[in-house]
Amino acid sequence: QKEVEQDPGPLSVPEGAIVSLNCTYSNSAFQYFMWYRQYSRKGPELLMYTYSSGNKEDGRFTAQVDKSSKYISLFIRDSQPSDSATYLCAIPSGGYNKLIFGAGTRLAVHP
Amino acid sequence: NAGVMQNPRHLVRRRGQEARLRCSPMKGHSHVYWYRQLPEEGLKFMVYLQKENIIDESGMPKERFSAEFPKEGPSILRIQQVVRGDSAAYFCASSPLGGSDYEQYFGPGTRLTVT
């Protein structure tokens, strides 16, 4: 079993839709949960991160962690074509210096 | 404030040659991390360095790969005698001294093609 699992998609939605991106993880000791966005042929960009359980909101983006089911989510409200990218969940491990990435979900928002 | 810089952005090497990838961390950052992204695969951790020290190289292949972060100058990821399987995007990330190691900021990557 992989430590972090993420459905690679692709996911195609119309502009304005609410997008839900998800990951599961296997190690209950994980405490921090990161979301990165990667545009084609670019480096990953840190979007937001959460500590332990609960929600965190930043503009149109909301990150949610459910530690009881080892499930993390990123919601995008009012999605825009500029949100079209690959979204990667990542979890710090090994003293927090080593990020374990999911496979990434490719999102396409069409006008 | 410049972000993480990597060069070259694209590198083509023939099998058996050496590849040198460079990374300059963000200003004020002293921790450097290297990750590899193989085609259609996720990012995989390779190595974590601080100035003049390798802290964690658990993701580095045992042979042909080495990394350094000298007191002066950029961090270097070196691949000797490259093979076709080394073709990938190599990303460098950095985090600040005294900050949170998990809050890593990535560079644009070097795309290595081995012919």
PDB file of C-alpha atoms in Angstrom:
ATOM      1  CA  GLN A   1       0.000   0.000   0.000  1.00  0.00           C
ATOM      2  CA  LYS A   2       1.337   3.423  -0.949  1.00  0.00           C
ATOM      3  CA  GLU A   3       1.711   5.936   1.875  1.00  0.00           C
ATOM      4  CA  VAL A   4      -0.270   8.553  -0.052  1.00  0.00           C
ATOM      5  CA  GLU A   5      -2.850   7.686  -2.702  1.00  0.00           C
ATOM      6  CA  GLN A   6      -4.434  10.132  -5.118  1.00  0.00           C
ATOM      7  CA  ASP A   7      -6.686   9.543  -8.094  1.00  0.00           C
ATOM      8  CA  PRO A   8      -4.816  10.876 -11.158  1.00  0.00           C
ATOM      9  CA  GLY A   9      -8.029  11.827 -12.972  1.00  0.00           C
ATOM     10  CA  PRO A  10      -8.276  13.608 -15.335  1.00  0.00           C
ATOM     11  CA  LEU A  11     -11.123  15.673 -13.944  1.00  0.00           C
ATOM     12  CA  SER A  12     -13.000  17.967 -16.312  1.00  0.00           C
ATOM     13  CA  VAL A  13     -15.514  20.525 -14.998  1.00  0.00           C
ATOM     14  CA  PRO A  14     -17.319  23.591 -16.361  1.00  0.00           C
ATOM     15  CA  GLU A  15     -16.303  27.049 -15.221  1.00  0.00           C
ATOM     16  CA  GLY A  16     -17.955  28.000 -11.935  1.00  0.00           C
ATOM     17  CA  ALA A  17     -18.229  24.431 -10.631  1.00  0.00           C
ATOM     18  CA  ILE A  18     -17.130  23.333  -7.181  1.00  0.00           C
ATOM     19  CA  VAL A  19     -14.178  20.972  -7.460  1.00  0.00           C
ATOM     20  CA  SER A  20     -13.304  18.318  -4.896  1.00  0.00           C
ATOM     21  CA  LEU A  21      -9.813  16.785  -4.942  1.00  0.00           C
ATOM     22  CA  ASN A  22      -8.934  13.995  -2.546  1.00  0.00           C
ATOM     23  CA  CYS A  23      -6.119  11.923  -1.121  1.00  0.00           C
ATOM     24  CA  THR A  24      -5.890   9.099   1.361  1.00  0.00           C
ATOM     25  CA  TYR A  25      -2.900   8.204   3.492  1.00  0.00           C
ATOM     26  CA  SER A  26      -1.870   5.199   5.512  1.00  0.00           C
ATOM     27  CA  ASN A  27       0.197   6.472   8.479  1.00  0.00           C
ATOM     28  CA  SER A  28      -1.901   7.821  11.339  1.00  0.00           C
ATOM     29  CA  ALA A  29       1.180   9.632  12.722  1.00  0.00           C
ATOM     30  CA  PHE A  30       1.153  12.174   9.897  1.00  0.00           C
ATOM     31  CA  GLN A  31       0.341  15.656  11.203  1.00  0.00           C
ATOM     32  CA  TYR A  32       0.785  18.141   8.351  1.00  0.00           C
ATOM     33  CA  PHE A  33      -1.005  17.998   5.027  1.00  0.00           C
ATOM     34  CA  MET A  34       0.040  20.081   2.041  1.00  0.00           C
ATOM     35  CA  TRP A  35      -1.515  20.956  -1.295  1.00  0.00           C
ATOM     36  CA  TYR A  36       0.559  21.994  -4.297  1.00  0.00           C
ATOM     37  CA  ARG A  37      -0.531  23.173  -7.730  1.00  0.00           C
ATOM     38  CA  GLN A  38       1.610  22.397 -10.762  1.00  0.00           C
ATOM     39  CA  TYR A  39       1.040  23.966 -14.146  1.00  0.00           C
ATOM     40  CA  SER A  40       2.294  22.101 -17.182  1.00  0.00           C
ATOM     41  CA  ARG A  41       6.115  22.210 -17.479  1.00  0.00           C
ATOM     42  CA  LYS A  42       6.432  24.255 -14.247  1.00  0.00           C
ATOM     43  CA  GLY A  43       7.493  23.585 -10.683  1.00  0.00           C
ATOM     44  CA  PRO A  44       4.976  22.793  -7.916  1.00  0.00           C
ATOM     45  CA  GLU A  45       3.568  25.841  -6.141  1.00  0.00           C
ATOM     46  CA  LEU A  46       2.573  25.590  -2.483  1.00  0.00           C
ATOM     47  CA  LEU A  47      -1.132  26.436  -2.193  1.00  0.00           C
ATOM     48  CA  MET A  48      -1.845  25.800   1.466  1.00  0.00           C
ATOM     49  CA  TYR A  49      -1.339  23.370   4.280  1.00  0.00           C
ATOM     50  CA  THR A  50      -3.191  22.251   7.392  1.00  0.00           C
ATOM     51  CA  TYR A  51      -2.105  20.851  10.722  1.00  0.00           C
ATOM     52  CA  SER A  52      -3.990  17.906  12.227  1.00  0.00           C
ATOM     53  CA  SER A  53      -7.744  17.786  11.654  1.00  0.00           C
ATOM     54  CA  GLY A  54     -10.150  20.471  10.547  1.00  0.00           C
ATOM     55  CA  ASN A  55     -10.598  22.996   7.787  1.00  0.00           C
ATOM     56  CA  LYS A  56      -8.527  25.851   6.465  1.00  0.00           C
ATOM     57  CA  GLU A  57      -9.822  28.397   4.004  1.00  0.00           C
ATOM     58  CA  ASP A  58      -7.891  30.718   1.664  1.00  0.00           C
ATOM     59  CA  GLY A  59     -10.004  32.603  -0.844  1.00  0.00           C
ATOM     60  CA  ARG A  60     -11.715  30.118  -3.143  1.00  0.00           C
ATOM     61  CA  PHE A  61      -9.691  27.207  -1.721  1.00  0.00           C
ATOM     62  CA  THR A  62     -10.570  25.102   1.331  1.00  0.00           C
ATOM     63  CA  ALA A  63      -8.392  22.298   2.682  1.00  0.00           C
ATOM     64  CA  GLN A  64      -9.990  19.695   4.899  1.00  0.00           C
ATOM     65  CA  VAL A  65      -8.483  16.860   6.932  1.00  0.00           C
ATOM     66  CA  ASP A  66     -10.338  13.908   8.448  1.00  0.00           C
ATOM     67  CA  LYS A  67      -7.771  12.014  10.524  1.00  0.00           C
ATOM     68  CA  SER A  68     -10.266   9.369  11.611  1.00  0.00           C
ATOM     69  CA  SER A  69     -10.575   8.150   8.023  1.00  0.00           C
ATOM     70  CA  LYS A  70      -7.100   9.301   6.892  1.00  0.00           C
ATOM     71  CA  TYR A  71      -8.673  11.400   4.163  1.00  0.00           C
ATOM     72  CA  ILE A  72      -7.691  14.863   2.959  1.00  0.00           C
ATOM     73  CA  SER A  73      -9.539  17.104   0.540  1.00  0.00           C
ATOM     74  CA  LEU A  74      -9.079  20.315  -1.375  1.00  0.00           C
ATOM     75  CA  PHE A  75     -12.188  22.171  -2.503  1.00  0.00           C
ATOM     76  CA  ILE A  76     -12.127  24.883  -5.149  1.00  0.00           C
ATOM     77  CA  ARG A  77     -15.179  27.138  -5.328  1.00  0.00           C
ATOM     78  CA  ASP A  78     -16.187  29.051  -8.448  1.00  0.00           C
ATOM     79  CA  SER A  79     -13.537  27.258 -10.495  1.00  0.00           C
ATOM     80  CA  GLN A  80     -11.844  29.215 -13.277  1.00  0.00           C
ATOM     81  CA  PRO A  81     -10.045  28.116 -16.450  1.00  0.00           C
ATOM     82  CA  SER A  82      -6.845  29.421 -14.812  1.00  0.00           C
ATOM     83  CA  ASP A  83      -7.279  26.690 -12.163  1.00  0.00           C
ATOM     84  CA  SER A  84      -6.532  24.078 -14.838  1.00  0.00           C
ATOM     85  CA  ALA A  85      -3.433  22.330 -13.519  1.00  0.00           C
ATOM     86  CA  THR A  86      -2.295  19.217 -11.686  1.00  0.00           C
ATOM     87  CA  TYR A  87      -3.006  19.278  -7.950  1.00  0.00           C
ATOM     88  CA  LEU A  88      -0.695  17.319  -5.686  1.00  0.00           C
ATOM     89  CA  CYS A  89      -1.240  16.416  -2.081  1.00  0.00           C
ATOM     90  CA  ALA A  90       1.934  16.011  -0.037  1.00  0.00           C
ATOM     91  CA  ILE A  91       2.636  14.850   3.478  1.00  0.00           C
ATOM     92  CA  PRO A  92       5.890  15.578   5.351  1.00  0.00           C
ATOM     93  CA  SER A  93       7.581  12.507   6.761  1.00  0.00           C
ATOM     94  CA  GLY A  94      10.908  11.545   8.285  1.00  0.00           C
ATOM     95  CA  GLY A  95      11.290  14.517  10.610  1.00  0.00           C
ATOM     96  CA  TYR A  96       9.253  16.740   8.276  1.00  0.00           C
ATOM     97  CA  ASN A  97      12.021  17.241   5.730  1.00  0.00           C
ATOM     98  CA  LYS A  98      10.843  14.600   3.250  1.00  0.00           C
ATOM     99  CA  LEU A  99       7.611  15.291   1.380  1.00  0.00           C
ATOM    100  CA  ILE A 100       5.663  12.247   0.196  1.00  0.00           C
ATOM    101  CA  PHE A 101       3.573  13.223  -2.805  1.00  0.00           C
ATOM    102  CA  GLY A 102       0.436  11.748  -4.240  1.00  0.00           C
ATOM    103  CA  ALA A 103       0.386  11.017  -7.951  1.00  0.00           C
ATOM    104  CA  GLY A 104      -1.434  14.299  -8.663  1.00  0.00           C
ATOM    105  CA  THR A 105      -4.914  14.905 -10.092  1.00  0.00           C
ATOM    106  CA  ARG A 106      -5.074  16.641 -13.447  1.00  0.00           C
ATOM    107  CA  LEU A 107      -7.898  19.208 -13.489  1.00  0.00           C
ATOM    108  CA  ALA A 108      -9.310  20.915 -16.565  1.00  0.00           C
ATOM    109  CA  VAL A 109     -11.830  23.762 -16.136  1.00  0.00           C
ATOM    110  CA  HIS A 110     -13.505  24.578 -19.418  1.00  0.00           C
ATOM    111  CA  PRO A 111     -15.272  27.888 -20.181  1.00  0.00           C
TER     112      PRO A 111
ATOM    113  CA  ASN B   1      12.583  38.420  -3.846  1.00  0.00           C
ATOM    114  CA  ALA B   2      13.746  35.868  -6.367  1.00  0.00           C
ATOM    115  CA  GLY B   3      12.427  32.380  -5.984  1.00  0.00           C
ATOM    116  CA  VAL B   4      14.342  29.134  -6.220  1.00  0.00           C
ATOM    117  CA  MET B   5      16.486  29.156  -9.325  1.00  0.00           C
ATOM    118  CA  GLN B   6      17.539  26.119 -11.287  1.00  0.00           C
ATOM    119  CA  ASN B   7      19.739  25.781 -14.319  1.00  0.00           C
ATOM    120  CA  PRO B   8      19.860  24.643 -16.914  1.00  0.00           C
ATOM    121  CA  ARG B   9      16.129  24.387 -17.561  1.00  0.00           C
ATOM    122  CA  HIS B  10      16.694  21.744 -20.214  1.00  0.00           C
ATOM    123  CA  LEU B  11      19.652  19.402 -20.511  1.00  0.00           C
ATOM    124  CA  VAL B  12      20.315  16.781 -23.160  1.00  0.00           C
ATOM    125  CA  ARG B  13      22.978  14.170 -22.552  1.00  0.00           C
ATOM    126  CA  ARG B  14      24.059  11.056 -24.410  1.00  0.00           C
ATOM    127  CA  ARG B  15      24.211   7.774 -22.548  1.00  0.00           C
ATOM    128  CA  GLY B  16      27.411   7.563 -20.518  1.00  0.00           C
ATOM    129  CA  GLN B  17      27.896  11.323 -20.131  1.00  0.00           C
ATOM    130  CA  GLU B  18      27.661  13.277 -16.900  1.00  0.00           C
ATOM    131  CA  ALA B  19      24.823  15.623 -15.973  1.00  0.00           C
ATOM    132  CA  ARG B  20      25.210  18.517 -13.510  1.00  0.00           C
ATOM    133  CA  LEU B  21      22.110  20.259 -12.260  1.00  0.00           C
ATOM    134  CA  ARG B  22      22.333  23.474 -10.243  1.00  0.00           C
ATOM    135  CA  CYS B  23      20.015  24.972  -7.666  1.00  0.00           C
ATOM    136  CA  SER B  24      20.154  28.318  -5.882  1.00  0.00           C
ATOM    137  CA  PRO B  25      17.723  28.477  -2.947  1.00  0.00           C
ATOM    138  CA  MET B  26      15.492  31.420  -2.152  1.00  0.00           C
ATOM    139  CA  LYS B  27      17.165  34.306  -0.364  1.00  0.00           C
ATOM    140  CA  GLY B  28      17.310  33.546   3.342  1.00  0.00           C
ATOM    141  CA  HIS B  29      16.826  29.803   2.818  1.00  0.00           C
ATOM    142  CA  SER B  30      19.574  27.421   3.839  1.00  0.00           C
ATOM    143  CA  HIS B  31      17.907  24.033   3.391  1.00  0.00           C
ATOM    144  CA  VAL B  32      17.801  22.419  -0.045  1.00  0.00           C
ATOM    145  CA  TYR B  33      15.872  19.379  -1.235  1.00  0.00           C
ATOM    146  CA  TRP B  34      16.021  17.509  -4.535  1.00  0.00           C
ATOM    147  CA  TYR B  35      13.068  15.619  -6.013  1.00  0.00           C
ATOM    148  CA  ARG B  36      12.685  13.650  -9.231  1.00  0.00           C
ATOM    149  CA  GLN B  37       9.538  13.404 -11.340  1.00  0.00           C
ATOM    150  CA  LEU B  38       9.590  10.551 -13.814  1.00  0.00           C
ATOM    151  CA  PRO B  39       7.172  10.677 -16.765  1.00  0.00           C
ATOM    152  CA  GLU B  40       3.607   9.946 -15.612  1.00  0.00           C
ATOM    153  CA  GLU B  41       4.781   9.518 -12.018  1.00  0.00           C
ATOM    154  CA  GLY B  42       4.646  11.643  -8.906  1.00  0.00           C
ATOM    155  CA  LEU B  43       7.465  13.559  -7.291  1.00  0.00           C
ATOM    156  CA  LYS B  44       9.913  11.423  -5.337  1.00  0.00           C
ATOM    157  CA  PHE B  45      12.242  12.732  -2.650  1.00  0.00           C
ATOM    158  CA  MET B  46      15.921  12.218  -3.328  1.00  0.00           C
ATOM    159  CA  VAL B  47      18.077  14.157  -0.853  1.00  0.00           C
ATOM    160  CA  TYR B  48      18.035  16.896   1.794  1.00  0.00           C
ATOM    161  CA  LEU B  49      21.074  19.116   2.308  1.00  0.00           C
ATOM    162  CA  GLN B  50      22.165  21.991   4.472  1.00  0.00           C
ATOM    163  CA  LYS B  51      25.318  24.002   3.825  1.00  0.00           C
ATOM    164  CA  GLU B  52      28.233  21.524   3.596  1.00  0.00           C
ATOM    165  CA  ASN B  53      26.121  18.688   5.004  1.00  0.00           C
ATOM    166  CA  ILE B  54      23.990  15.898   3.582  1.00  0.00           C
ATOM    167  CA  ILE B  55      21.187  15.399   6.114  1.00  0.00           C
ATOM    168  CA  ASP B  56      19.039  12.729   4.460  1.00  0.00           C
ATOM    169  CA  GLU B  57      19.920  10.902   1.233  1.00  0.00           C
ATOM    170  CA  SER B  58      17.508   8.021   1.673  1.00  0.00           C
ATOM    171  CA  GLY B  59      15.937   8.629  -1.756  1.00  0.00           C
ATOM    172  CA  MET B  60      19.148   8.758  -3.735  1.00  0.00           C
ATOM    173  CA  PRO B  61      20.024   5.835  -6.011  1.00  0.00           C
ATOM    174  CA  LYS B  62      23.041   4.039  -4.572  1.00  0.00           C
ATOM    175  CA  GLU B  63      25.211   4.482  -7.621  1.00  0.00           C
ATOM    176  CA  ARG B  64      26.002   7.298 -10.054  1.00  0.00           C
ATOM    177  CA  PHE B  65      24.078   9.996  -8.149  1.00  0.00           C
ATOM    178  CA  SER B  66      25.611  12.498  -5.751  1.00  0.00           C
ATOM    179  CA  ALA B  67      24.663  15.877  -4.317  1.00  0.00           C
ATOM    180  CA  GLU B  68      26.431  18.701  -2.579  1.00  0.00           C
ATOM    181  CA  PHE B  69      25.656  22.118  -1.151  1.00  0.00           C
ATOM    182  CA  PRO B  70      28.959  23.949  -0.638  1.00  0.00           C
ATOM    183  CA  LYS B  71      29.535  26.860   1.688  1.00  0.00           C
ATOM    184  CA  GLU B  72      29.569  29.178  -1.322  1.00  0.00           C
ATOM    185  CA  GLY B  73      27.572  28.696  -4.491  1.00  0.00           C
ATOM    186  CA  PRO B  74      24.602  26.637  -5.569  1.00  0.00           C
ATOM    187  CA  SER B  75      23.646  23.105  -4.695  1.00  0.00           C
ATOM    188  CA  ILE B  76      24.693  20.573  -7.354  1.00  0.00           C
ATOM    189  CA  LEU B  77      23.019  17.293  -8.237  1.00  0.00           C
ATOM    190  CA  ARG B  78      25.450  15.195 -10.242  1.00  0.00           C
ATOM    191  CA  ILE B  79      24.559  12.133 -12.284  1.00  0.00           C
ATOM    192  CA  GLN B  80      27.458  10.156 -13.697  1.00  0.00           C
ATOM    193  CA  GLN B  81      27.242   7.847 -16.705  1.00  0.00           C
ATOM    194  CA  VAL B  82      23.623   8.727 -17.426  1.00  0.00           C
ATOM    195  CA  VAL B  83      21.214   6.096 -18.755  1.00  0.00           C
ATOM    196  CA  ARG B  84      17.882   6.511 -20.539  1.00  0.00           C
ATOM    197  CA  GLY B  85      16.022   5.780 -17.285  1.00  0.00           C
ATOM    198  CA  ASP B  86      17.482   8.965 -15.794  1.00  0.00           C
ATOM    199  CA  SER B  87      15.345  11.053 -18.167  1.00  0.00           C
ATOM    200  CA  ALA B  88      13.046  13.006 -15.875  1.00  0.00           C
ATOM    201  CA  ALA B  89      12.308  16.410 -14.423  1.00  0.00           C
ATOM    202  CA  TYR B  90      14.501  17.222 -11.430  1.00  0.00           C
ATOM    203  CA  PHE B  91      13.142  19.765  -8.986  1.00  0.00           C
ATOM    204  CA  CYS B  92      14.923  21.601  -6.242  1.00  0.00           C
ATOM    205  CA  ALA B  93      13.103  23.065  -3.245  1.00  0.00           C
ATOM    206  CA  SER B  94      14.252  25.195  -0.340  1.00  0.00           C
ATOM    207  CA  SER B  95      13.077  26.106   3.144  1.00  0.00           C
ATOM    208  CA  PRO B  96      14.316  28.729   5.572  1.00  0.00           C
ATOM    209  CA  LEU B  97      16.762  28.250   8.426  1.00  0.00           C
ATOM    210  CA  GLY B  98      14.832  28.049  11.656  1.00  0.00           C
ATOM    211  CA  GLY B  99      11.566  27.710   9.795  1.00  0.00           C
ATOM    212  CA  SER B 100       9.380  24.760   8.977  1.00  0.00           C
ATOM    213  CA  ASP B 101      11.140  22.112   6.904  1.00  0.00           C
ATOM    214  CA  TYR B 102       7.826  20.974   5.494  1.00  0.00           C
ATOM    215  CA  GLU B 103       7.133  24.408   3.985  1.00  0.00           C
ATOM    216  CA  GLN B 104       9.172  23.850   0.855  1.00  0.00           C
ATOM    217  CA  TYR B 105       9.228  26.142  -2.165  1.00  0.00           C
ATOM    218  CA  PHE B 106      10.079  24.647  -5.523  1.00  0.00           C
ATOM    219  CA  GLY B 107      12.079  25.841  -8.470  1.00  0.00           C
ATOM    220  CA  PRO B 108      11.022  25.490 -12.116  1.00  0.00           C
ATOM    221  CA  GLY B 109      12.938  22.241 -12.572  1.00  0.00           C
ATOM    222  CA  THR B 110      15.562  20.887 -14.940  1.00  0.00           C
ATOM    223  CA  ARG B 111      14.300  18.543 -17.618  1.00  0.00           C
ATOM    224  CA  LEU B 112      16.955  15.969 -18.391  1.00  0.00           C
ATOM    225  CA  THR B 113      16.737  13.995 -21.601  1.00  0.00           C
ATOM    226  CA  VAL B 114      19.147  11.138 -22.173  1.00  0.00           C
ATOM    227  CA  THR B 115      19.536  10.059 -25.789  1.00  0.00           C
TER     228      THR B 115
END
